[in-house]
Coordinates of C-alpha atoms and ligand atoms in Angstrom, one line a residue:
Chain A
M1 CA -14.1 -19.0 16.2
E2 CA -16.6 -19.5 13.5
W3 CA -16.6 -18.8 9.8
T4 CA -19.0 -19.4 6.9
I5 CA -16.8 -21.1 4.3
N6 CA -18.3 -21.7 0.9
G7 CA -21.7 -21.4 2.5
Q8 CA -21.1 -23.8 5.3
A9 CA -20.7 -22.9 9.0
V10 CA -17.3 -24.0 10.2
S11 CA -15.9 -23.6 13.7
A12 CA -12.4 -24.3 15.1
S13 CA -10.4 -23.3 18.1
L14 CA -7.0 -22.2 16.8
D15 CA -3.7 -20.7 17.9
P16 CA -3.9 -17.0 16.7
R17 CA -0.8 -17.6 14.6
V18 CA -2.7 -19.7 12.1
S19 CA -3.2 -17.8 8.9
L20 CA -6.5 -18.0 7.0
L21 CA -4.6 -19.9 4.3
D22 CA -3.4 -22.5 6.7
L23 CA -6.8 -22.8 8.2
L24 CA -8.2 -23.6 4.8
R25 CA -5.5 -26.0 3.6
D26 CA -4.2 -27.7 6.8
H27 CA -7.2 -27.6 9.1
L28 CA -10.1 -27.9 6.7
G29 CA -8.5 -29.8 3.8
L30 CA -9.5 -27.2 1.3
T31 CA -6.3 -27.4 -0.7
G32 CA -7.6 -25.6 -3.7
T33 CA -6.3 -22.3 -2.4
K34 CA -2.5 -22.3 -3.0
K35 CA 0.5 -21.2 -1.0
G36 CA 3.0 -19.5 -3.4
C37 CA 5.2 -17.0 -1.6
N38 CA 3.4 -16.8 1.8
Q39 CA 4.3 -13.0 1.8
G40 CA 1.6 -11.2 -0.2
A41 CA 3.7 -11.1 -3.4
C42 CA 2.0 -13.7 -5.8
G43 CA -1.7 -13.8 -5.3
A44 CA -1.9 -17.7 -5.4
C45 CA -3.7 -17.6 -2.0
T46 CA -6.4 -15.1 -3.1
V47 CA -9.9 -15.8 -1.5
L48 CA -13.0 -13.8 -1.2
V49 CA -14.1 -12.4 2.2
D50 CA -17.7 -11.1 2.0
G51 CA -17.1 -10.8 -1.7
E52 CA -13.8 -8.9 -1.5
R53 CA -10.5 -10.4 -2.6
I54 CA -7.7 -10.6 -0.2
N55 CA -4.4 -12.6 0.2
S56 CA -5.2 -15.3 2.8
C57 CA -1.5 -15.8 3.5
L58 CA -1.3 -12.4 5.2
A59 CA -4.5 -12.8 7.1
L60 CA -4.8 -14.3 10.5
A61 CA -7.8 -16.7 10.6
V62 CA -8.8 -15.1 13.9
Q63 CA -9.1 -11.7 12.3
Y64 CA -11.8 -13.0 10.0
D65 CA -13.8 -14.6 12.7
G66 CA -17.5 -14.4 11.8
R67 CA -16.9 -13.6 8.1
A68 CA -18.0 -15.4 5.0
I69 CA -15.2 -16.9 2.9
T70 CA -15.3 -18.1 -0.6
T71 CA -12.5 -20.3 -2.0
V72 CA -12.2 -21.9 -5.4
E73 CA -14.0 -24.9 -4.1
G74 CA -17.0 -22.7 -3.6
L75 CA -17.1 -21.3 -7.1
G76 CA -18.2 -24.4 -9.0
S77 CA -18.0 -28.2 -9.0
T78 CA -16.5 -30.7 -11.4
D79 CA -19.9 -31.3 -12.9
A80 CA -20.9 -27.7 -12.9
L81 CA -18.0 -25.4 -13.5
H82 CA -18.3 -21.7 -12.9
P83 CA -18.5 -19.8 -16.2
L84 CA -15.1 -18.3 -15.5
Q85 CA -13.6 -21.8 -14.9
Q86 CA -15.0 -22.9 -18.2
A87 CA -13.6 -19.9 -19.9
F88 CA -10.1 -20.6 -18.4
I89 CA -10.3 -24.0 -20.1
E90 CA -11.5 -22.6 -23.4
H91 CA -8.9 -19.8 -23.6
D92 CA -5.9 -21.7 -22.3
G93 CA -5.9 -19.6 -19.1
F94 CA -3.4 -22.0 -17.4
Q95 CA -0.6 -24.5 -17.9
C96 CA 0.4 -26.0 -14.5
G97 CA -2.7 -24.6 -12.8
Y98 CA -1.0 -23.5 -9.6
C99 CA -2.0 -19.9 -9.8
T100 CA -5.4 -20.6 -11.2
P101 CA -7.5 -20.8 -8.0
G102 CA -6.1 -17.4 -7.0
Q103 CA -6.7 -16.0 -10.5
L104 CA -10.3 -17.2 -10.5
C105 CA -11.1 -15.7 -7.0
S106 CA -9.2 -12.5 -7.9
A107 CA -11.2 -12.0 -11.2
I108 CA -14.5 -12.5 -9.3
G109 CA -13.4 -10.0 -6.7
M110 CA -12.4 -7.6 -9.5
A111 CA -15.8 -7.9 -11.1
G112 CA -17.4 -6.6 -7.9
E113 CA -14.9 -3.7 -7.7
I114 CA -15.7 -2.7 -11.2
E115 CA -19.4 -2.9 -10.4
R116 CA -18.8 -0.6 -7.4
G117 CA -16.9 1.8 -9.6
V118 CA -13.5 1.3 -7.9
P119 CA -10.9 3.0 -10.1
S120 CA -7.4 1.5 -10.9
A121 CA -4.0 3.0 -11.6
V122 CA -4.8 3.1 -15.3
T123 CA -8.3 4.6 -15.1
A124 CA -7.9 7.7 -17.2
D125 CA -10.7 9.7 -15.7
L126 CA -11.1 9.4 -12.0
A127 CA -14.4 11.4 -12.2
A128 CA -16.1 9.0 -14.6
A129 CA -19.2 7.3 -13.3
A130 CA -18.4 3.8 -14.7
I131 CA -15.2 1.9 -15.5
V132 CA -14.6 0.9 -19.1
L133 CA -13.1 -2.6 -18.8
N134 CA -10.5 -2.6 -21.5
D135 CA -7.4 -4.9 -21.5
D136 CA -5.2 -2.3 -19.9
E137 CA -7.7 -2.1 -17.0
L138 CA -7.9 -5.9 -16.9
R139 CA -4.1 -6.4 -16.7
E140 CA -3.6 -3.7 -14.1
R141 CA -6.4 -5.0 -12.0
M142 CA -5.1 -8.6 -12.2
S143 CA -1.5 -7.6 -11.6
G144 CA -1.7 -9.0 -8.0
N145 CA -1.8 -12.5 -9.4
L146 CA 1.5 -13.7 -10.9
C147 CA 1.6 -16.7 -13.3
R148 CA 5.0 -18.4 -13.5
C149 CA 3.9 -20.2 -16.6
G150 CA 3.1 -16.9 -18.3
A151 CA -0.4 -17.8 -19.2
Y152 CA -1.4 -14.2 -19.0
N153 CA -2.8 -13.8 -22.5
G154 CA -5.1 -16.7 -22.0
I155 CA -6.1 -15.4 -18.5
V156 CA -6.9 -12.0 -20.0
E157 CA -9.0 -13.6 -22.7
A158 CA -10.9 -15.8 -20.3
V159 CA -11.6 -13.0 -17.9
R160 CA -12.6 -10.6 -20.7
A161 CA -14.9 -13.3 -22.3
T162 CA -16.7 -13.9 -19.0
L163 CA -16.8 -10.4 -17.4
A164 CA -16.7 -8.1 -20.4
P165 CA -18.3 -10.2 -23.2
G166 CA -18.3 -8.4 -26.5
K167 CA -15.7 -5.9 -25.5
A168 CA -12.9 -5.4 -28.0
A169 CA -9.3 -6.0 -26.9
Chain B
M1 CA 6.1 -16.7 14.4
T2 CA 6.6 -16.4 18.1
P3 CA 3.3 -16.9 20.1
F4 CA 1.1 -13.9 20.8
S5 CA -2.3 -13.2 22.3
Y6 CA -5.0 -11.6 20.2
A7 CA -7.8 -9.2 21.1
R8 CA -10.2 -7.2 19.0
V9 CA -11.4 -3.8 20.1
T10 CA -14.2 -1.5 18.9
D11 CA -13.3 1.9 20.4
N12 CA -10.2 4.0 20.7
A13 CA -10.1 4.2 24.5
E14 CA -10.3 0.4 24.8
A15 CA -7.5 0.0 22.2
I16 CA -5.2 2.4 24.1
R17 CA -6.0 0.8 27.5
L18 CA -5.3 -2.7 26.3
A19 CA -2.1 -1.7 24.6
R20 CA -1.0 0.0 27.9
V21 CA -1.8 -2.9 30.2
T22 CA -0.6 -5.8 27.9
P23 CA 3.2 -6.2 27.8
G24 CA 4.6 -6.3 24.3
A25 CA 1.4 -5.3 22.7
R26 CA 1.1 -3.9 19.1
Y27 CA -1.8 -2.6 17.1
L28 CA -2.8 -4.7 14.2
G29 CA -4.4 -3.2 11.0
G30 CA -4.8 -5.3 7.9
G31 CA -1.7 -7.2 8.8
T32 CA -0.1 -7.0 5.4
N33 CA 3.1 -5.6 6.8
L34 CA 3.1 -6.7 10.4
I35 CA 2.2 -10.4 9.8
D36 CA 4.8 -10.6 7.2
L37 CA 7.5 -9.2 9.5
M38 CA 6.3 -11.5 12.4
R39 CA 6.6 -14.5 10.1
E40 CA 10.2 -13.5 9.5
T41 CA 10.5 -13.0 13.3
I42 CA 11.8 -9.5 12.7
E43 CA 8.8 -8.3 14.7
Q44 CA 7.9 -10.4 17.8
P45 CA 5.0 -8.7 19.6
A46 CA 3.6 -10.7 22.6
A47 CA 0.1 -9.4 21.9
L48 CA -1.9 -8.0 19.1
V49 CA -4.7 -5.5 19.5
D50 CA -6.7 -5.6 16.4
V51 CA -7.8 -2.1 15.5
T52 CA -9.5 -2.7 12.2
A53 CA -13.0 -2.2 13.8
L54 CA -12.1 1.4 14.7
S55 CA -13.4 4.3 12.6
R56 CA -13.5 3.7 8.8
T57 CA -15.4 6.9 8.2
I58 CA -14.3 9.0 5.2
E59 CA -15.8 12.4 5.9
A60 CA -15.9 15.2 3.3
R61 CA -16.4 18.5 5.2
A62 CA -18.0 21.6 3.9
D63 CA -14.8 23.6 4.2
G64 CA -13.1 21.4 1.6
S65 CA -11.1 19.3 4.2
M66 CA -11.4 15.6 4.7
L67 CA -11.2 13.4 7.8
I68 CA -10.3 9.7 7.1
G69 CA -10.6 7.2 9.9
A70 CA -7.5 5.2 10.8
A71 CA -9.2 1.9 9.8
A72 CA -10.5 3.0 6.4
R73 CA -9.2 0.6 3.9
N74 CA -6.8 1.8 1.2
T75 CA -9.3 0.7 -1.5
A76 CA -12.1 2.7 0.2
V77 CA -10.0 5.8 0.4
A78 CA -8.9 5.6 -3.3
A79 CA -12.4 5.0 -4.5
D80 CA -14.1 7.7 -2.4
R81 CA -15.8 10.2 -4.7
A82 CA -14.8 13.2 -2.6
V83 CA -11.2 12.1 -2.4
R84 CA -11.2 11.6 -6.2
E85 CA -12.6 15.0 -6.8
R86 CA -10.7 17.1 -4.2
F87 CA -7.4 15.2 -3.9
P88 CA -7.0 13.0 -7.0
V89 CA -3.2 12.7 -6.2
L90 CA -4.2 10.7 -3.1
S91 CA -6.4 8.3 -5.1
R92 CA -3.6 7.9 -7.7
A93 CA -0.9 7.3 -5.1
I94 CA -2.9 4.6 -3.3
L95 CA -3.8 2.9 -6.6
A96 CA -0.2 2.9 -7.7
G97 CA 0.8 0.8 -4.7
A98 CA 0.7 -2.9 -3.9
S99 CA -2.1 -5.0 -5.5
A100 CA -5.9 -4.8 -5.3
Q101 CA -5.9 -7.7 -2.7
I102 CA -3.5 -5.9 -0.5
R103 CA -5.3 -2.5 -0.8
N104 CA -8.5 -4.3 0.2
M105 CA -6.8 -5.4 3.4
A106 CA -4.5 -2.4 4.3
T107 CA -5.7 0.3 6.6
T108 CA -4.8 4.0 6.5
A109 CA -2.9 3.9 9.8
G110 CA -1.1 0.7 8.8
N111 CA 0.0 2.3 5.6
L112 CA 1.6 5.2 7.5
M113 CA 3.4 2.8 9.9
Q114 CA 4.7 0.3 7.3
R115 CA 8.4 -0.4 7.6
T116 CA 11.1 -0.3 5.0
R117 CA 11.6 -2.9 2.3
C118 CA 15.4 -2.8 2.6
Y119 CA 16.5 -6.4 1.9
Y120 CA 19.1 -6.4 4.7
F121 CA 16.4 -5.3 7.2
Y122 CA 14.4 -8.4 6.1
D123 CA 17.4 -10.7 6.2
D124 CA 18.3 -11.6 9.8
A125 CA 21.7 -12.9 8.7
A126 CA 22.6 -9.4 7.7
R127 CA 23.8 -6.5 9.9
C128 CA 21.1 -3.8 10.3
N129 CA 21.1 -0.9 12.6
K130 CA 17.3 -0.6 12.3
R131 CA 16.7 -4.1 13.5
D132 CA 19.6 -4.3 15.9
P133 CA 20.9 -0.8 16.9
G134 CA 24.7 -0.6 16.8
A135 CA 25.1 -3.7 14.6
G136 CA 26.1 -1.9 11.5
C137 CA 24.5 -1.5 8.1
D138 CA 25.1 -4.0 5.3
A139 CA 23.3 -1.9 2.7
I140 CA 25.8 0.9 2.7
D141 CA 28.4 -1.3 0.9
G142 CA 25.9 -3.7 -0.4
F143 CA 23.3 -3.8 -3.2
N144 CA 21.7 -0.4 -2.5
R145 CA 19.8 0.2 -5.7
I146 CA 16.5 0.9 -3.8
H147 CA 18.0 3.1 -1.1
A148 CA 18.0 6.7 -0.1
I149 CA 19.6 9.7 -1.9
L150 CA 18.3 12.4 0.5
G151 CA 18.6 12.7 4.3
A152 CA 20.4 9.4 4.8
S153 CA 22.8 8.9 7.7
P154 CA 26.0 6.8 8.2
A155 CA 23.7 4.5 10.3
C156 CA 21.0 3.8 7.7
I157 CA 20.1 4.5 4.1
A158 CA 16.7 2.9 4.0
T159 CA 13.6 4.5 2.3
H160 CA 10.0 4.7 3.4
P161 CA 8.1 2.5 1.0
S162 CA 4.6 4.1 1.1
D163 CA 3.0 5.7 -2.0
M164 CA 0.0 7.0 -0.1
C165 CA 2.2 9.0 2.3
V166 CA 3.9 10.8 -0.5
A167 CA 0.5 12.2 -1.6
L168 CA -0.3 13.0 2.1
A169 CA 3.0 14.9 2.4
A170 CA 2.2 17.0 -0.6
L171 CA -1.3 17.7 0.8
D172 CA 0.1 18.6 4.2
A173 CA -2.1 16.1 5.9
R174 CA -2.3 15.9 9.7
V175 CA -2.1 12.8 11.8
H176 CA -4.5 12.5 14.7
A177 CA -3.1 10.4 17.5
E178 CA -4.3 9.5 20.9
G179 CA -2.4 7.9 23.8
P180 CA -2.4 7.5 27.6
N181 CA -1.5 11.2 27.8
G182 CA -4.3 12.5 25.6
A183 CA -4.9 13.4 22.0
R184 CA -2.6 15.4 19.7
T185 CA -2.2 16.3 16.0
L186 CA 1.0 16.1 14.1
R187 CA 1.9 17.3 10.6
L188 CA 2.5 14.3 8.3
V189 CA 5.8 15.9 7.1
D190 CA 7.0 15.8 10.8
F191 CA 5.5 12.4 11.5
H192 CA 8.2 10.2 10.0
R193 CA 11.8 10.7 11.1
L194 CA 15.1 10.8 9.3
P195 CA 17.4 8.0 10.4
G196 CA 20.2 10.0 12.1
G197 CA 21.9 7.8 14.7
R198 CA 18.6 6.0 15.6
P199 CA 17.1 4.4 12.5
D200 CA 15.1 2.1 14.8
L201 CA 12.9 5.1 15.7
E202 CA 10.9 5.7 12.6
T203 CA 8.0 8.0 13.6
E204 CA 7.2 10.5 16.3
L205 CA 4.4 8.2 17.6
A206 CA 5.1 7.3 21.2
P207 CA 4.9 3.7 22.3
G208 CA 1.2 2.7 22.8
E209 CA 0.0 5.8 20.9
L210 CA -2.8 5.1 18.5
I211 CA -3.4 6.8 15.2
T212 CA -7.1 7.6 15.1
A213 CA -7.5 9.6 11.8
I214 CA -5.8 11.5 9.0
E215 CA -7.0 15.0 8.2
I216 CA -6.4 16.7 4.9
P217 CA -6.8 20.5 5.0
P218 CA -8.6 22.2 2.2
L219 CA -6.4 22.8 -0.9
P220 CA -8.7 24.0 -3.7
F221 CA -5.9 23.7 -6.4
A222 CA -5.3 20.1 -5.5
G223 CA -8.0 19.3 -8.0
N224 CA -5.1 19.7 -10.5
S225 CA -2.7 17.1 -9.0
M226 CA -0.9 14.0 -10.1
Y227 CA 1.1 11.1 -8.8
R228 CA 3.8 9.6 -11.0
K229 CA 5.7 6.4 -10.0
V230 CA 8.7 4.9 -11.6
R231 CA 9.4 1.3 -10.8
D232 CA 11.1 -1.8 -12.2
R233 CA 7.9 -3.3 -13.6
A234 CA 4.6 -1.8 -14.8
S235 CA 2.6 -2.7 -11.7
Y236 CA 2.9 -4.3 -8.2
A237 CA 6.4 -3.0 -7.4
F238 CA 7.7 -0.4 -5.0
A239 CA 8.7 3.0 -6.3
L240 CA 12.3 3.7 -7.3
V241 CA 11.3 7.3 -7.4
S242 CA 7.8 8.8 -7.2
V243 CA 6.4 12.3 -7.3
A244 CA 3.2 13.7 -6.0
A245 CA 2.4 17.2 -7.2
A246 CA -0.3 19.8 -7.3
L247 CA -0.1 23.1 -9.2
D248 CA -1.9 26.4 -9.3
V249 CA -1.1 28.5 -12.3
G250 CA -2.5 32.0 -12.8
P251 CA -4.1 33.3 -16.0
D252 CA -0.8 35.0 -16.9
G253 CA 1.0 31.6 -16.7
T254 CA 2.7 32.4 -13.4
I255 CA 2.9 29.7 -10.7
R256 CA 0.8 30.9 -7.8
D257 CA 1.3 27.9 -5.6
V258 CA 2.7 24.4 -5.8
R259 CA 3.0 21.3 -3.7
I260 CA 5.6 18.6 -4.4
A261 CA 6.6 15.5 -2.5
L262 CA 9.0 12.6 -3.4
G263 CA 8.8 8.9 -2.7
G264 CA 11.5 6.3 -2.9
V265 CA 14.3 8.8 -2.1
A266 CA 14.4 9.1 1.7
H267 CA 13.7 7.5 5.1
K268 CA 10.4 9.6 5.0
P269 CA 8.1 10.9 2.4
W270 CA 10.1 13.8 1.2
R271 CA 8.3 17.1 0.9
A272 CA 10.2 19.2 -1.7
F273 CA 10.0 22.5 0.1
A274 CA 13.1 23.9 -1.7
A275 CA 11.5 23.2 -5.1
E276 CA 8.2 24.7 -4.1
A277 CA 9.9 27.9 -2.8
A278 CA 11.9 28.2 -6.1
L279 CA 8.8 27.9 -8.2
R280 CA 6.4 30.4 -6.7
G281 CA 6.1 33.4 -8.9
L282 CA 8.0 31.9 -11.8
P283 CA 6.4 31.1 -15.2
A284 CA 5.1 27.6 -15.4
T285 CA 7.6 26.4 -18.0
E286 CA 9.8 23.3 -18.3
A287 CA 12.8 25.5 -17.6
S288 CA 11.4 26.6 -14.2
F289 CA 10.4 23.0 -13.3
R290 CA 13.9 21.7 -14.1
A291 CA 15.6 24.5 -12.1
A292 CA 13.4 23.7 -9.1
A293 CA 14.2 20.0 -9.4
E294 CA 17.9 20.9 -9.4
A295 CA 17.4 23.0 -6.3
E296 CA 15.7 20.2 -4.5
L297 CA 18.3 17.6 -5.4
K298 CA 21.3 19.9 -4.7
D299 CA 22.3 17.9 -1.6
A300 CA 21.4 14.4 -2.9
A301 CA 24.1 11.8 -2.5
G302 CA 24.3 8.7 -4.6
L303 CA 25.8 5.3 -3.5
R304 CA 27.2 2.6 -5.7
H305 CA 23.9 1.4 -7.1
N306 CA 21.4 4.2 -6.6
A307 CA 23.1 7.3 -8.0
F308 CA 20.8 7.0 -11.0
K309 CA 17.9 8.1 -8.8
I310 CA 19.3 11.6 -8.6
E311 CA 18.8 12.4 -12.3
L312 CA 15.7 10.2 -12.4
A313 CA 14.1 12.3 -9.6
K314 CA 14.9 15.5 -11.4
R315 CA 13.3 14.2 -14.6
V316 CA 10.2 12.8 -12.9
I317 CA 9.6 16.1 -11.0
T318 CA 10.0 18.1 -14.2
A319 CA 7.7 15.8 -16.2
T320 CA 5.0 15.6 -13.6
L321 CA 4.8 19.4 -13.2
A322 CA 4.9 19.8 -17.0
G323 CA 2.1 17.3 -17.2
I324 CA -0.3 19.1 -14.9
S325 CA 0.7 22.6 -16.1
G326 CA -0.4 21.6 -19.6
D327 CA 3.1 22.5 -20.7
A328 CA 4.1 19.0 -21.6
R329 CA 6.7 20.1 -24.2
A330 CA 9.8 17.8 -24.2
Ligands
FAD1 C1 3.7 -7.7 -1.8 C2 3.5 -6.3 -1.3 C3 3.6 -5.2 -2.1 C4 3.4 -3.9 -1.7 N1 3.6 -2.9 -2.5 C5 3.4 -1.6 -2.0 C6 3.5 -0.5 -2.9 O1 3.9 -0.6 -4.0 N2 3.3 0.8 -2.3 C7 3.0 0.9 -1.0 O2 2.8 2.1 -0.6 N3 2.8 -0.1 -0.2 C8 3.0 -1.4 -0.7 N4 2.9 -2.4 0.2 C9 2.7 -2.2 1.6 C10 1.3 -2.0 2.0 O3 0.8 -0.8 1.6 C11 1.3 -2.0 3.6 O4 1.7 -3.3 4.0 C12 0.0 -1.6 4.2 O5 -0.4 -0.3 3.8 C13 0.0 -1.8 5.7 O6 -1.3 -1.6 6.2 P1 -1.9 -2.7 7.2 O7 -3.2 -2.1 7.7 O8 -1.9 -4.0 6.6 O9 -0.8 -2.6 8.4 P2 -0.4 -3.7 9.4 O10 0.5 -4.7 8.8 O11 -1.5 -4.2 10.1 O12 0.4 -2.8 10.4 C14 1.6 -2.0 10.0 C15 2.1 -1.2 11.2 O13 1.1 -0.2 11.6 C16 0.8 -0.3 13.0 N5 -0.6 0.2 13.1 C17 -1.7 -0.3 12.5 N6 -2.7 0.5 12.9 C18 -2.3 1.4 13.7 C19 -2.9 2.5 14.4 N7 -4.3 2.7 14.3 N8 -2.2 3.3 15.2 C20 -0.8 3.1 15.3 N9 -0.2 2.0 14.7 C21 -0.9 1.2 13.9 C22 1.1 -1.7 13.3 O14 1.3 -1.9 14.7 C23 2.3 -2.1 12.5 O15 3.4 -1.7 13.1 C24 3.0 -3.7 -0.3 C25 2.9 -4.8 0.5 C26 3.1 -6.1 0.1 C27 2.9 -7.3 1.0
SF4_2 S1 19.8 0.7 5.3 FE1 18.8 0.8 7.3 S2 17.3 -0.9 7.2 FE2 18.8 -1.3 5.6 S3 20.4 -2.6 6.5 FE3 21.1 -0.5 6.7 S4 20.3 0.1 8.8 FE4 19.1 -1.7 8.1
FES3 S1 0.9 -17.0 -1.1 FE1 -0.3 -15.3 -0.5 S2 0.4 -13.8 -2.0 FE2 1.7 -15.5 -2.4
FES4 S1 -0.6 -21.7 -14.8 FE1 1.3 -22.2 -13.9 S2 1.6 -20.5 -12.6 FE2 -0.1 -19.9 -13.7

């Protein structure tokens, strides 16, 4: 099996039971991606596969053989943060930080969905050509990422500031 | 998880052949339900046949019908322009379910085949006739707030958790299936079973049979359709009660045709045939909608914690129809 993880080719021979999350954390030492519930209910394990956000805890690593995976480690580095990471700091988008890697990957996946015109449960007009990214849209689209510290307001601000700059609340 | 072998297939025939020759094989879609149940050891397949590389085509046909490949992702179906235009209730239902991450993973066939979220089914220390036929059902005298009010049996009171299937029931979708004995087409409303004495048998699909596509027949008035879901939090929660509805009202205000299906109330997506029959030919008013809801829920039975769903279902049916008829008076 072979994956491109954060731009680098990685190969491993694994038991098919190993989840993508455990591959990242336990086999590759990429512990940025977090394990919260391990059952799809919290979003802490969110990563990007070919640019799309998924929950890596419900994914078998073998199912994603050959695919390109991006984790929080691939977004930015300590010296050069991704603009969204910088915005999370500026807008108090976290307290303990446990949900943050998932929130970051999720928001980046969400940006791609908006660009592709994917509607959400609160999109008023399904026929509209483009999505208007207001705070209702933002909250609904990020609802797959729970934050036990309740940093939601800061998260919304950080995501809005980065992905929808200039948009009113 | 118990050990299993894994294989990925690229065509239907190979999937069916592998499932037939591999003991204990199961098809694997996005894995969002099956992997979870395997981790809890509630499901223990010896082999997984990954069918996510099968058809993902979403075909809008000239006659107004659509054909959706079994491996089409939930997100792709909800976002498809033709689905949004022809069958907005289907887009709405999918978007009301799970999270963006899960919808990106989940397949059309997997959504149909997902299993109940009954807590006792998930808890292997509890008695459950669905997991262990004949063992008993701890939900009946337990915390049964999320359980069924229609079509339940003394053996099982679980509900089918899918939102997408509620819209498909209202749209009278067809399930295309293929197995060792050939291909066939089933109506979605006949695809899922009521629990009766065999709650372990959830669908009409035979062992090893593969879902290949979902077909939605033309329904011109479905352009005026809606999905309304009531749940314990604003997003990312299963339905307590949901309603999918489409309505065709004539210029004189008379209901020409109507489709209604309910979620969260039964072991299967519940097509409200009684309410539909009661409504045809009546004026599209709140009073007609309420009377039809009463007719549909006539045989509903509440348990200790879920009796509230009966009145809730009536209200959600009434409000949904009022919403799409333009008669939203309270
Ligand atoms: C936290 C969480 C919240 C959720 N919330 C909601 C919600 O609010 N509303 C909702 O509707 N759903 C919800 N879901 C459920 C989700 O929609 C389902 O898990 C998903 O649709 C299943 O699709 P899958 O492709 O991942 O199926 P899998 O998990 O891969 O498979 C499910 C079943 O389908 C069978 N299968 C797969 N493909 C085929 C085929 N081609 N032919 C025959 N059998 C096949 C498998 O053998 C398995 O038995 C939620 C799930 C989670 C984890
Ligand atoms: S309601 Fe059905 S699924 Fe739940 S415990 Fe009873 S038998 Fe099992
Ligand atoms: S750890 Fe994957 S969703 Fe919670
Ligand atoms: S910052 Fe602590 S869980 Fe979100």
